Amino acid sequence: MSASLEIEEIHSYYGKSHILQGVSLTVEAGEVVTLLGRNGAGKTTTLRSISGLVSPTEGTVRLAGIDITGAQPHVIARRGLGLVLENRGIFGLLSVEENLKIAVRKGSPWTLNDVYLRFPRLKERRRNGGATLSGGEQQMLAIARALLNDPKLLMLDEPVEGLAPIIVEEIVEQISEIRASGIPILLVEQNLAVCNELADRHYIIELGRVVYHGTREEFSSNNDIKDRYLSVGA
Amino acid sequence: MIYLSQIVNGIGLGMLYFLLAVGLSIIFGLLHFVNFAHGAFYLLGAYLCYALLQHGIDFWWAITLAGLIVAAFAALVEAGLLRRIYRLDHMYHIVATIGLALMIQEFVIIVWGPVGASVSTPPALVGVVMLGNFIYPEYRIFVVGFTAVLALVLWWLLEGTRLGAIVRAGSESSDSISLLGYDIKRINTAVFALGAGLAALAGGLATPIRGLDPFMGVEALAIAFVVVVIGGMGSFTGALIAGLLVGIVQSLMATIWPEGASLAVYIAMVVVVLVMPRGLLGRA
């Protein structure tokens, strides 16, 4: 049985900037894995390289054992990779319901009603334009939309960034439930409390390389690592 | 009473202008692409319609086929050339599409000659109807009805269907729509082909009214831009209102001050732009 997601030694560039310099990581079935690191370390670029928005120049990306390196983003998405961008990528000119409807995939186990049950707030606001939603509602809509697209693996880029604590709790709760439904998750997050609550394993990335890898238990008992790679004040 | 008749005339002309301009507006609104070849697609539509009629094909088939052929041609041009310059500044769009427009115009001159021609009204619509004391050609009434139906269908397609929602979503964020599994390149090609096909259809429909000549594309491009600027870039309803406004102004002025009919259209544009820089219904 191959891993849900396996990336090996990928290198990616933005123009001439060599952003990823050999990143490797795996996400096994049923796992939540977080990718940590300071701003500019290459977390978002890693997600973009997996999803095809950026084409890695070297290395391989395998989704459920199938090589998807360098494929177009829509091809990778159809193969079952969901990515919620940091800006959430809500279509502001479309209503909430239109945002959801265009994501519905034939054969998906998720229906519009399922996501409305899960996110009642979206049902209340289904006729509103995407641009009128609050940050928390936009995040819920982005996650709901990704679910309707029937992902085999979900990647979330800083899902609770800038949200009020009560909304953060709600989103964290939803992420746990998605994991419980069997969808593995690769999470980029700065909020360590959230990461510790959700993740089975952590990777830390710095200057485009993975510099640390450990289980939740190993990581939470290792303050040295947190100080060295994640603290802001040096 | 003469004015009333000119207003009716203006509505007929205005609906043709709407059909011509809506394609330009859709291409700009959804692809953020400035298409100076739009008039050339109108020109090509008119001449293809003419050529098909010469081969004994019925008028309805001729305009339909002309629209489809031009749409297919536009799809090839978009996929082969224009999609490569979407990300560049609008100036590059203008240079490339003016070049394309000139090539199409020269092609028309080489194939059909520099002198224009006329197209007879389809036999089913040669009659006239009486509007009070005025006689009004049936064909023009048909044009109004046909474009009105087409406008409704287009509006429904863009605003009421899942396909339309996908297209609108793609114009907002190509990354987000790709991440949902849609091929943004194919969507863009389809939108461009639709816009060009509508221009060609307008060209075909206009031939029985105005005849054809190789320079009709230049005139059509100017009118299309006036309509889009007045209505607001990218606005569907704006194109409809502005098309009718321009058609009516032009027709009324043709009675009041014939020499100034074209000028009045541009003055109307200047006034609208001064008062409402984004046009009547333009978005930010």
Coordinates of C-alpha atoms in Angstrom, one line a residue:
Chain A
M1 CA 0.0 0.0 0.0
S2 CA 1.6 3.2 -1.1
A3 CA 1.5 6.5 0.9
S4 CA -1.3 8.9 0.2
L5 CA 1.2 11.5 -0.8
E6 CA 4.9 11.1 -1.3
I7 CA 7.2 13.8 -2.4
E8 CA 10.9 13.2 -3.0
E9 CA 13.6 15.7 -3.3
I10 CA 11.6 18.4 -5.2
H11 CA 13.2 21.6 -6.3
S12 CA 11.1 24.6 -7.4
Y13 CA 11.9 28.1 -8.6
Y14 CA 10.0 31.4 -8.8
G15 CA 11.7 33.0 -11.7
K16 CA 15.4 32.7 -10.8
S17 CA 14.9 32.2 -7.1
H18 CA 15.6 28.7 -6.0
I19 CA 12.8 28.4 -3.4
L20 CA 12.6 24.6 -2.8
Q21 CA 16.0 22.9 -2.6
G22 CA 15.1 19.3 -2.2
V23 CA 12.0 18.8 -0.1
S24 CA 10.9 15.3 0.8
L25 CA 7.9 14.3 2.9
T26 CA 5.1 11.7 3.0
V27 CA 1.5 11.6 4.2
E28 CA 0.2 8.2 5.1
A29 CA -3.5 7.1 4.9
G30 CA -5.6 8.7 7.6
E31 CA -2.9 11.0 8.9
V32 CA -2.8 14.7 9.6
V33 CA 0.7 16.0 8.9
T34 CA 1.8 19.6 9.4
L35 CA 4.4 21.6 7.6
L36 CA 6.0 24.2 9.9
G37 CA 8.5 26.9 9.4
R38 CA 9.1 30.6 9.4
N39 CA 7.6 33.0 6.7
G40 CA 9.4 32.5 3.4
A41 CA 10.7 29.1 4.3
G42 CA 8.9 27.5 1.4
K43 CA 5.8 26.0 2.9
T44 CA 3.3 27.6 0.5
T45 CA 5.6 26.8 -2.4
T46 CA 5.7 23.2 -1.3
L47 CA 1.9 23.0 -1.5
R48 CA 1.9 24.8 -4.8
S49 CA 4.5 22.5 -6.2
I50 CA 2.4 19.5 -5.2
S51 CA -0.8 20.9 -6.7
G52 CA 0.9 21.8 -10.0
L53 CA 0.5 25.6 -9.7
V54 CA 4.3 25.5 -9.7
S55 CA 6.1 22.9 -11.7
P56 CA 9.1 21.3 -9.8
T57 CA 12.2 21.2 -11.8
E58 CA 13.5 18.1 -10.1
G59 CA 12.2 15.4 -7.9
T60 CA 8.9 13.5 -7.9
V61 CA 5.4 13.9 -6.5
R62 CA 3.3 10.8 -6.1
L63 CA -0.4 10.8 -5.2
A64 CA -1.6 7.4 -4.1
G65 CA 1.4 5.9 -5.8
I66 CA 0.8 7.7 -9.1
D67 CA 3.5 10.1 -10.4
I68 CA 1.8 13.5 -10.9
T69 CA 5.0 15.6 -11.1
G70 CA 4.7 18.6 -13.3
A71 CA 1.1 17.7 -14.4
Q72 CA -1.4 20.6 -14.9
P73 CA -3.2 21.7 -11.8
H74 CA -6.7 20.7 -13.1
V75 CA -5.4 17.2 -13.9
I76 CA -3.9 16.8 -10.4
A77 CA -7.1 18.1 -8.9
R78 CA -9.1 15.5 -10.8
R79 CA -6.8 12.9 -9.5
G80 CA -8.0 13.8 -6.0
L81 CA -5.8 16.5 -4.6
G82 CA -7.6 19.3 -2.9
L83 CA -5.8 22.5 -2.0
V84 CA -7.3 25.4 0.0
L85 CA -5.1 28.4 -0.7
E86 CA -4.0 30.8 2.0
N87 CA -6.2 33.6 0.4
R88 CA -9.0 31.0 0.4
G89 CA -9.7 31.6 -3.3
I90 CA -13.4 32.3 -2.9
F91 CA -15.1 33.6 -6.0
G92 CA -16.5 36.9 -4.8
L93 CA -18.8 37.5 -7.7
L94 CA -20.5 34.1 -7.3
S95 CA -23.0 33.4 -4.6
V96 CA -22.1 30.9 -1.8
E97 CA -24.2 28.3 -3.5
E98 CA -22.6 28.8 -6.9
N99 CA -19.2 28.6 -5.3
L100 CA -20.2 25.2 -4.0
K101 CA -22.1 23.9 -7.0
I102 CA -19.2 24.4 -9.4
A103 CA -17.1 22.2 -7.1
V104 CA -19.5 19.2 -7.1
R105 CA -17.8 16.3 -8.7
K106 CA -19.7 13.4 -10.3
G107 CA -19.4 10.3 -8.1
S108 CA -18.4 12.4 -5.0
P109 CA -19.7 11.0 -1.8
W110 CA -20.2 14.6 -0.6
T111 CA -23.4 16.4 -1.6
L112 CA -24.4 20.0 -1.2
N113 CA -26.7 18.9 1.7
D114 CA -23.8 17.2 3.5
V115 CA -21.8 20.4 3.5
Y116 CA -24.7 22.5 4.5
L117 CA -25.3 20.1 7.5
R118 CA -21.7 20.4 8.4
F119 CA -21.5 24.2 7.9
P120 CA -25.0 25.5 8.7
R121 CA -23.8 29.1 8.4
L122 CA -23.1 28.5 4.7
K123 CA -26.7 27.4 4.3
E124 CA -27.9 30.6 5.9
R125 CA -25.8 32.6 3.6
R126 CA -26.2 30.6 0.4
R127 CA -27.7 33.4 -1.6
N128 CA -25.0 36.0 -0.5
G129 CA -22.1 36.9 -2.7
G130 CA -18.8 35.2 -1.8
A131 CA -17.2 38.7 -1.3
T132 CA -19.6 39.5 1.5
L133 CA -18.5 36.6 3.8
S134 CA -16.4 37.1 6.9
G135 CA -12.9 35.5 7.0
G136 CA -14.2 32.5 9.0
E137 CA -17.1 32.0 6.6
Q138 CA -14.8 32.2 3.6
Q139 CA -12.6 29.5 5.2
M140 CA -15.6 27.3 5.8
L141 CA -16.7 27.8 2.2
A142 CA -13.2 27.0 0.9
I143 CA -13.1 23.8 2.9
A144 CA -16.6 22.8 1.9
R145 CA -15.8 23.5 -1.7
A146 CA -12.7 21.3 -1.5
L147 CA -14.8 18.5 0.0
L148 CA -17.4 18.6 -2.8
N149 CA -14.5 18.1 -5.2
D150 CA -14.0 14.7 -3.7
P151 CA -10.4 14.9 -2.5
K152 CA -8.3 11.8 -1.7
L153 CA -5.9 14.1 0.1
L154 CA -6.6 17.7 1.4
M155 CA -4.0 20.4 1.8
L156 CA -4.8 23.5 3.8
D157 CA -2.6 26.6 3.8
E158 CA -2.9 28.4 7.2
P159 CA -6.6 27.8 7.6
V160 CA -7.0 29.6 10.9
E161 CA -4.8 32.6 10.1
G162 CA -6.4 35.9 11.2
L163 CA -9.6 34.3 12.6
A164 CA -11.2 34.9 16.0
P165 CA -10.5 32.2 18.6
I166 CA -14.1 30.9 18.6
I167 CA -14.0 30.5 14.8
V168 CA -10.5 28.8 15.1
E169 CA -12.1 26.2 17.4
E170 CA -14.9 25.6 14.9
I171 CA -12.4 25.2 12.0
V172 CA -10.2 22.9 14.0
E173 CA -13.2 20.8 14.9
Q174 CA -14.1 20.5 11.2
I175 CA -10.6 19.5 10.3
S176 CA -10.7 16.7 12.9
E177 CA -14.0 15.5 11.5
I178 CA -12.7 15.5 7.9
R179 CA -9.7 13.4 9.1
A180 CA -12.1 11.1 10.9
S181 CA -14.0 10.6 7.6
G182 CA -10.8 9.1 6.2
I183 CA -9.3 12.0 4.2
P184 CA -5.6 12.6 5.0
I185 CA -4.6 16.2 5.5
L186 CA -1.3 18.1 4.9
L187 CA -1.6 21.3 6.9
V188 CA 0.6 24.4 6.8
E189 CA 0.1 26.3 10.0
Q190 CA 1.9 28.8 12.2
N191 CA -0.4 28.3 15.2
L192 CA 1.5 25.6 17.2
A193 CA -1.5 25.0 19.5
V194 CA -3.6 24.1 16.5
C195 CA -0.8 21.9 15.0
N196 CA -0.4 20.0 18.3
E197 CA -4.1 19.4 18.6
L198 CA -4.5 18.0 15.1
A199 CA -1.2 16.6 13.8
D200 CA 0.2 13.1 14.0
R201 CA 3.5 14.2 12.6
H202 CA 5.4 17.4 11.9
Y203 CA 7.9 18.5 9.4
I204 CA 9.8 21.8 9.8
I205 CA 11.1 23.4 6.7
E206 CA 13.7 26.1 6.5
L207 CA 15.3 27.8 3.4
G208 CA 13.6 25.3 1.2
R209 CA 14.8 22.2 3.0
V210 CA 13.3 19.9 5.5
V211 CA 15.3 20.4 8.7
Y212 CA 13.3 18.4 11.2
H213 CA 10.8 15.6 11.2
G214 CA 9.1 14.0 14.2
T215 CA 5.9 12.6 15.7
R216 CA 3.6 14.8 17.8
E217 CA 5.1 13.4 21.1
E218 CA 8.7 13.9 20.0
F219 CA 8.0 17.4 18.9
S220 CA 6.0 18.6 21.9
S221 CA 8.8 17.5 24.2
N222 CA 11.6 19.1 22.2
N223 CA 11.7 22.8 23.0
D224 CA 15.1 23.2 21.5
I225 CA 13.7 22.5 18.0
K226 CA 10.9 25.0 18.5
D227 CA 13.4 27.6 19.6
R228 CA 15.8 27.0 16.9
Y229 CA 13.4 26.9 13.9
L230 CA 10.2 28.5 14.8
S231 CA 10.7 31.3 17.3
V232 CA 10.5 34.7 15.9
G233 CA 12.9 36.5 18.2
A234 CA 16.4 35.3 17.7
Chain B
M1 CA -44.1 60.9 -35.8
I2 CA -41.0 60.8 -37.9
Y3 CA -39.0 60.7 -34.7
L4 CA -41.0 57.7 -33.5
S5 CA -40.2 55.9 -36.6
Q6 CA -36.6 56.8 -36.3
I7 CA -36.6 55.5 -32.7
V8 CA -38.0 52.2 -33.9
N9 CA -35.2 52.2 -36.5
G10 CA -32.7 53.0 -33.8
I11 CA -33.9 50.0 -31.8
G12 CA -33.2 47.7 -34.7
L13 CA -29.8 49.2 -35.3
G14 CA -29.1 49.2 -31.5
M15 CA -29.8 45.5 -31.1
L16 CA -27.3 44.8 -33.9
Y17 CA -24.8 47.0 -32.1
F18 CA -25.5 45.1 -28.9
L19 CA -24.8 41.8 -30.5
L20 CA -21.6 43.2 -32.0
A21 CA -20.4 44.7 -28.7
V22 CA -21.5 42.0 -26.3
G23 CA -18.8 39.6 -27.6
L24 CA -16.2 42.3 -27.1
S25 CA -17.5 43.0 -23.6
I26 CA -17.5 39.3 -22.6
I27 CA -14.0 38.8 -23.9
F28 CA -12.8 41.9 -22.0
G29 CA -14.8 41.1 -18.9
L30 CA -13.9 37.5 -18.6
L31 CA -10.5 37.3 -20.2
H32 CA -9.3 40.8 -19.4
F33 CA -8.2 40.8 -23.0
V34 CA -8.5 43.9 -25.4
N35 CA -9.5 42.5 -28.7
F36 CA -9.0 44.9 -31.7
A37 CA -9.7 42.0 -34.0
H38 CA -13.3 42.0 -33.0
G39 CA -14.4 44.1 -36.0
A40 CA -12.5 41.7 -38.3
F41 CA -14.5 38.8 -37.0
Y42 CA -17.7 40.8 -37.8
L43 CA -16.2 41.4 -41.3
L44 CA -15.4 37.8 -41.8
G45 CA -18.8 36.7 -40.6
A46 CA -20.5 39.1 -43.1
Y47 CA -18.4 37.8 -46.0
L48 CA -18.7 34.2 -45.1
C49 CA -22.5 34.7 -45.0
Y50 CA -22.3 36.3 -48.4
A51 CA -20.1 33.5 -49.8
L52 CA -22.5 30.8 -48.5
L53 CA -25.5 32.6 -50.0
Q54 CA -23.6 32.7 -53.4
H55 CA -23.4 28.9 -53.1
G56 CA -27.1 28.7 -52.8
I57 CA -27.2 28.1 -49.1
D58 CA -30.3 29.4 -47.4
F59 CA -29.9 32.6 -45.3
W60 CA -30.6 31.0 -41.9
W61 CA -28.0 28.3 -42.5
A62 CA -25.6 30.9 -43.9
I63 CA -25.6 33.1 -40.8
T64 CA -25.4 30.1 -38.5
L65 CA -22.5 28.5 -40.4
A66 CA -20.7 31.9 -40.7
G67 CA -20.9 32.3 -36.9
L68 CA -19.7 28.7 -36.3
I69 CA -16.8 28.9 -38.8
V70 CA -15.6 32.2 -37.3
A71 CA -15.9 30.8 -33.8
A72 CA -13.8 27.8 -34.8
F73 CA -11.2 30.1 -36.5
A74 CA -11.1 32.3 -33.4
A75 CA -10.6 29.3 -31.2
L76 CA -7.5 28.3 -33.2
V77 CA -6.1 31.8 -33.2
E78 CA -6.7 32.0 -29.4
A79 CA -5.0 28.6 -28.7
G80 CA -2.2 29.2 -31.1
L81 CA -1.4 32.9 -30.5
L82 CA -3.4 35.0 -28.2
R83 CA -3.4 32.9 -25.0
R84 CA 0.4 33.4 -24.9
I85 CA 0.0 37.2 -24.4
Y86 CA -2.9 37.3 -21.9
R87 CA -0.5 38.0 -19.1
L88 CA 1.2 40.9 -20.9
D89 CA 0.1 44.5 -20.8
H90 CA -3.0 45.6 -22.8
M91 CA -0.7 47.3 -25.3
Y92 CA 0.5 44.0 -26.5
H93 CA -3.0 42.7 -26.9
I94 CA -3.8 45.7 -29.1
V95 CA -0.7 45.4 -31.3
A96 CA -1.3 41.6 -31.8
T97 CA -5.0 41.9 -32.6
I98 CA -4.6 44.9 -34.9
G99 CA -2.1 42.8 -36.8
L100 CA -4.6 40.0 -36.9
A101 CA -7.4 42.3 -38.0
L102 CA -5.3 43.7 -40.9
M103 CA -4.5 40.1 -42.0
I104 CA -8.2 39.2 -42.0
Q105 CA -9.1 42.4 -43.9
E106 CA -6.4 41.8 -46.6
F107 CA -7.6 38.2 -46.9
V108 CA -11.1 39.4 -47.5
I109 CA -9.8 41.8 -50.2
I110 CA -7.8 39.1 -51.9
V111 CA -10.6 36.6 -52.0
W112 CA -13.7 38.9 -52.6
G113 CA -12.1 42.0 -54.0
P114 CA -12.0 45.6 -52.7
V115 CA -15.4 46.5 -53.9
G116 CA -18.4 45.8 -51.7
A117 CA -21.5 43.9 -52.6
S118 CA -25.1 43.7 -51.5
V119 CA -27.1 40.9 -50.0
S120 CA -30.8 40.5 -50.6
T121 CA -33.2 40.2 -47.8
P122 CA -34.2 36.6 -47.1
P123 CA -37.4 35.9 -49.1
A124 CA -39.5 35.1 -46.0
L125 CA -38.9 38.6 -44.7
V126 CA -39.1 40.9 -47.7
G127 CA -42.4 42.3 -46.6
V128 CA -43.2 45.4 -44.7
V129 CA -45.4 46.2 -41.8
M130 CA -47.3 49.4 -41.2
L131 CA -46.5 51.2 -38.0
G132 CA -49.1 53.9 -37.9
N133 CA -48.4 55.9 -41.1
F134 CA -44.9 54.4 -41.5
I135 CA -43.8 51.4 -43.4
Y136 CA -41.3 49.3 -41.6
P137 CA -39.3 46.4 -43.1
E138 CA -40.1 43.0 -41.7
Y139 CA -36.5 42.0 -41.7
R140 CA -35.6 44.7 -39.2
I141 CA -38.4 43.5 -36.9
F142 CA -37.0 40.1 -37.2
V143 CA -33.5 41.3 -36.2
V144 CA -34.9 43.0 -33.1
G145 CA -36.8 39.8 -32.1
F146 CA -33.9 37.5 -32.9
T147 CA -31.3 39.4 -31.0
A148 CA -33.6 39.9 -28.1
V149 CA -34.1 36.1 -27.8
L150 CA -30.3 35.6 -28.2
A151 CA -29.7 38.2 -25.5
L152 CA -31.9 36.3 -23.1
V153 CA -30.3 32.9 -24.0
L154 CA -26.8 34.4 -23.5
W155 CA -27.8 36.0 -20.2
W156 CA -29.2 32.7 -19.0
L157 CA -26.1 30.9 -20.1
L158 CA -23.7 33.2 -18.2
E159 CA -25.8 33.9 -15.1
G160 CA -28.1 31.0 -14.7
T161 CA -26.1 27.9 -15.6
R162 CA -23.3 26.0 -13.9
L163 CA -21.2 26.5 -17.0
G164 CA -21.7 30.2 -16.7
A165 CA -20.7 30.1 -13.1
I166 CA -17.5 28.2 -14.0
V167 CA -16.6 30.8 -16.6
R168 CA -17.2 33.7 -14.2
A169 CA -15.2 32.0 -11.5
G170 CA -12.3 31.4 -14.0
S171 CA -12.3 35.1 -14.8
E172 CA -11.8 35.9 -11.1
S173 CA -9.1 33.4 -10.2
S174 CA -7.6 31.0 -12.7
D175 CA -5.6 29.3 -9.9
S176 CA -8.8 28.6 -7.8
I177 CA -10.7 27.2 -10.8
S178 CA -7.8 25.0 -11.8
L179 CA -7.6 23.6 -8.3
L180 CA -11.3 22.5 -8.6
G181 CA -10.3 20.5 -11.7
Y182 CA -11.3 22.8 -14.5
D183 CA -9.0 23.4 -17.5
I184 CA -8.8 27.2 -17.6
K185 CA -7.2 27.2 -21.0
R186 CA -10.1 25.4 -22.6
I187 CA -12.6 27.7 -20.8
N188 CA -10.7 30.8 -22.1
T189 CA -10.7 29.4 -25.7
A190 CA -14.4 28.7 -25.5
V191 CA -15.2 32.3 -24.2
F192 CA -13.1 33.8 -26.9
A193 CA -14.7 31.7 -29.6
L194 CA -18.2 32.6 -28.3
G195 CA -17.4 36.3 -28.4
A196 CA -16.0 36.1 -32.0
G197 CA -18.9 33.9 -33.1
L198 CA -21.4 36.6 -31.9
A199 CA -19.5 39.3 -33.8
A200 CA -19.7 37.1 -37.0
L201 CA -23.4 36.5 -36.4
A202 CA -23.9 40.3 -36.1
G203 CA -22.0 40.7 -39.4
G204 CA -24.2 38.1 -41.1
L205 CA -27.4 39.7 -39.8
A206 CA -26.3 43.2 -40.9
T207 CA -25.6 42.3 -44.5
P208 CA -29.1 42.6 -45.8
I209 CA -29.4 46.0 -44.1
R210 CA -26.1 47.6 -44.9
G211 CA -24.5 45.5 -47.6
L212 CA -20.8 44.6 -47.3
D213 CA -17.4 46.1 -48.0
P214 CA -13.9 45.1 -46.8
F215 CA -13.7 48.1 -44.4
M216 CA -16.9 47.5 -42.5
G217 CA -14.8 45.8 -39.8
V218 CA -13.1 49.0 -38.9
E219 CA -16.3 50.9 -38.5
A220 CA -17.8 48.0 -36.5
L221 CA -14.8 48.0 -34.2
A222 CA -15.2 51.7 -33.4
I223 CA -18.9 51.3 -32.7
A224 CA -18.3 48.2 -30.6
F225 CA -15.8 50.1 -28.4
V226 CA -18.2 53.0 -28.1
V227 CA -20.9 50.7 -26.9
V228 CA -18.7 48.9 -24.5
V229 CA -17.2 52.1 -23.1
I230 CA -20.7 53.6 -22.6
G231 CA -22.2 50.5 -21.1
G232 CA -19.2 49.7 -18.9
M233 CA -16.4 47.2 -19.7
G234 CA -17.6 43.6 -19.1
S235 CA -21.2 44.5 -18.3
F236 CA -23.8 42.5 -20.2
T237 CA -26.8 44.7 -19.4
G238 CA -24.6 47.7 -20.0
A239 CA -23.9 46.6 -23.5
L240 CA -27.6 46.1 -24.2
I241 CA -28.5 49.6 -22.9
A242 CA -25.6 51.3 -24.6
G243 CA -26.2 49.4 -27.9
L244 CA -29.8 50.7 -27.9
L245 CA -28.7 54.2 -26.9
V246 CA -26.1 54.4 -29.6
G247 CA -28.5 53.0 -32.2
I248 CA -31.3 55.4 -31.3
V249 CA -29.0 58.5 -31.1
Q250 CA -27.6 57.6 -34.5
S251 CA -31.0 57.1 -36.1
L252 CA -32.6 60.3 -34.6
M253 CA -29.6 62.4 -35.6
A254 CA -29.9 61.0 -39.1
T255 CA -33.1 62.9 -39.3
I256 CA -32.2 66.0 -37.3
W257 CA -28.7 66.6 -38.5
P258 CA -27.5 63.9 -40.9
E259 CA -23.9 65.1 -41.2
G260 CA -23.5 64.8 -37.4
A261 CA -25.0 61.4 -36.9
S262 CA -21.7 59.6 -36.3
L263 CA -20.3 62.6 -34.4
A264 CA -23.3 62.5 -32.0
V265 CA -22.4 58.9 -31.1
Y266 CA -18.9 59.9 -30.0
I267 CA -20.2 63.0 -28.2
A268 CA -22.6 60.7 -26.3
M269 CA -19.6 58.5 -25.3
V270 CA -17.6 61.5 -24.1
V271 CA -20.5 62.8 -22.0
V272 CA -21.0 59.4 -20.4
V273 CA -17.3 58.9 -19.7
L274 CA -17.0 62.4 -18.2
V275 CA -20.0 61.8 -15.9
M276 CA -19.5 58.1 -15.2
P277 CA -15.9 57.1 -15.9
R278 CA -16.7 53.4 -15.7
G279 CA -19.6 53.6 -18.0
L280 CA -23.3 53.2 -17.2
L281 CA -23.0 49.8 -15.5
G282 CA -19.2 49.2 -15.2
R283 CA -17.6 47.5 -12.3
A284 CA -14.5 48.7 -10.5

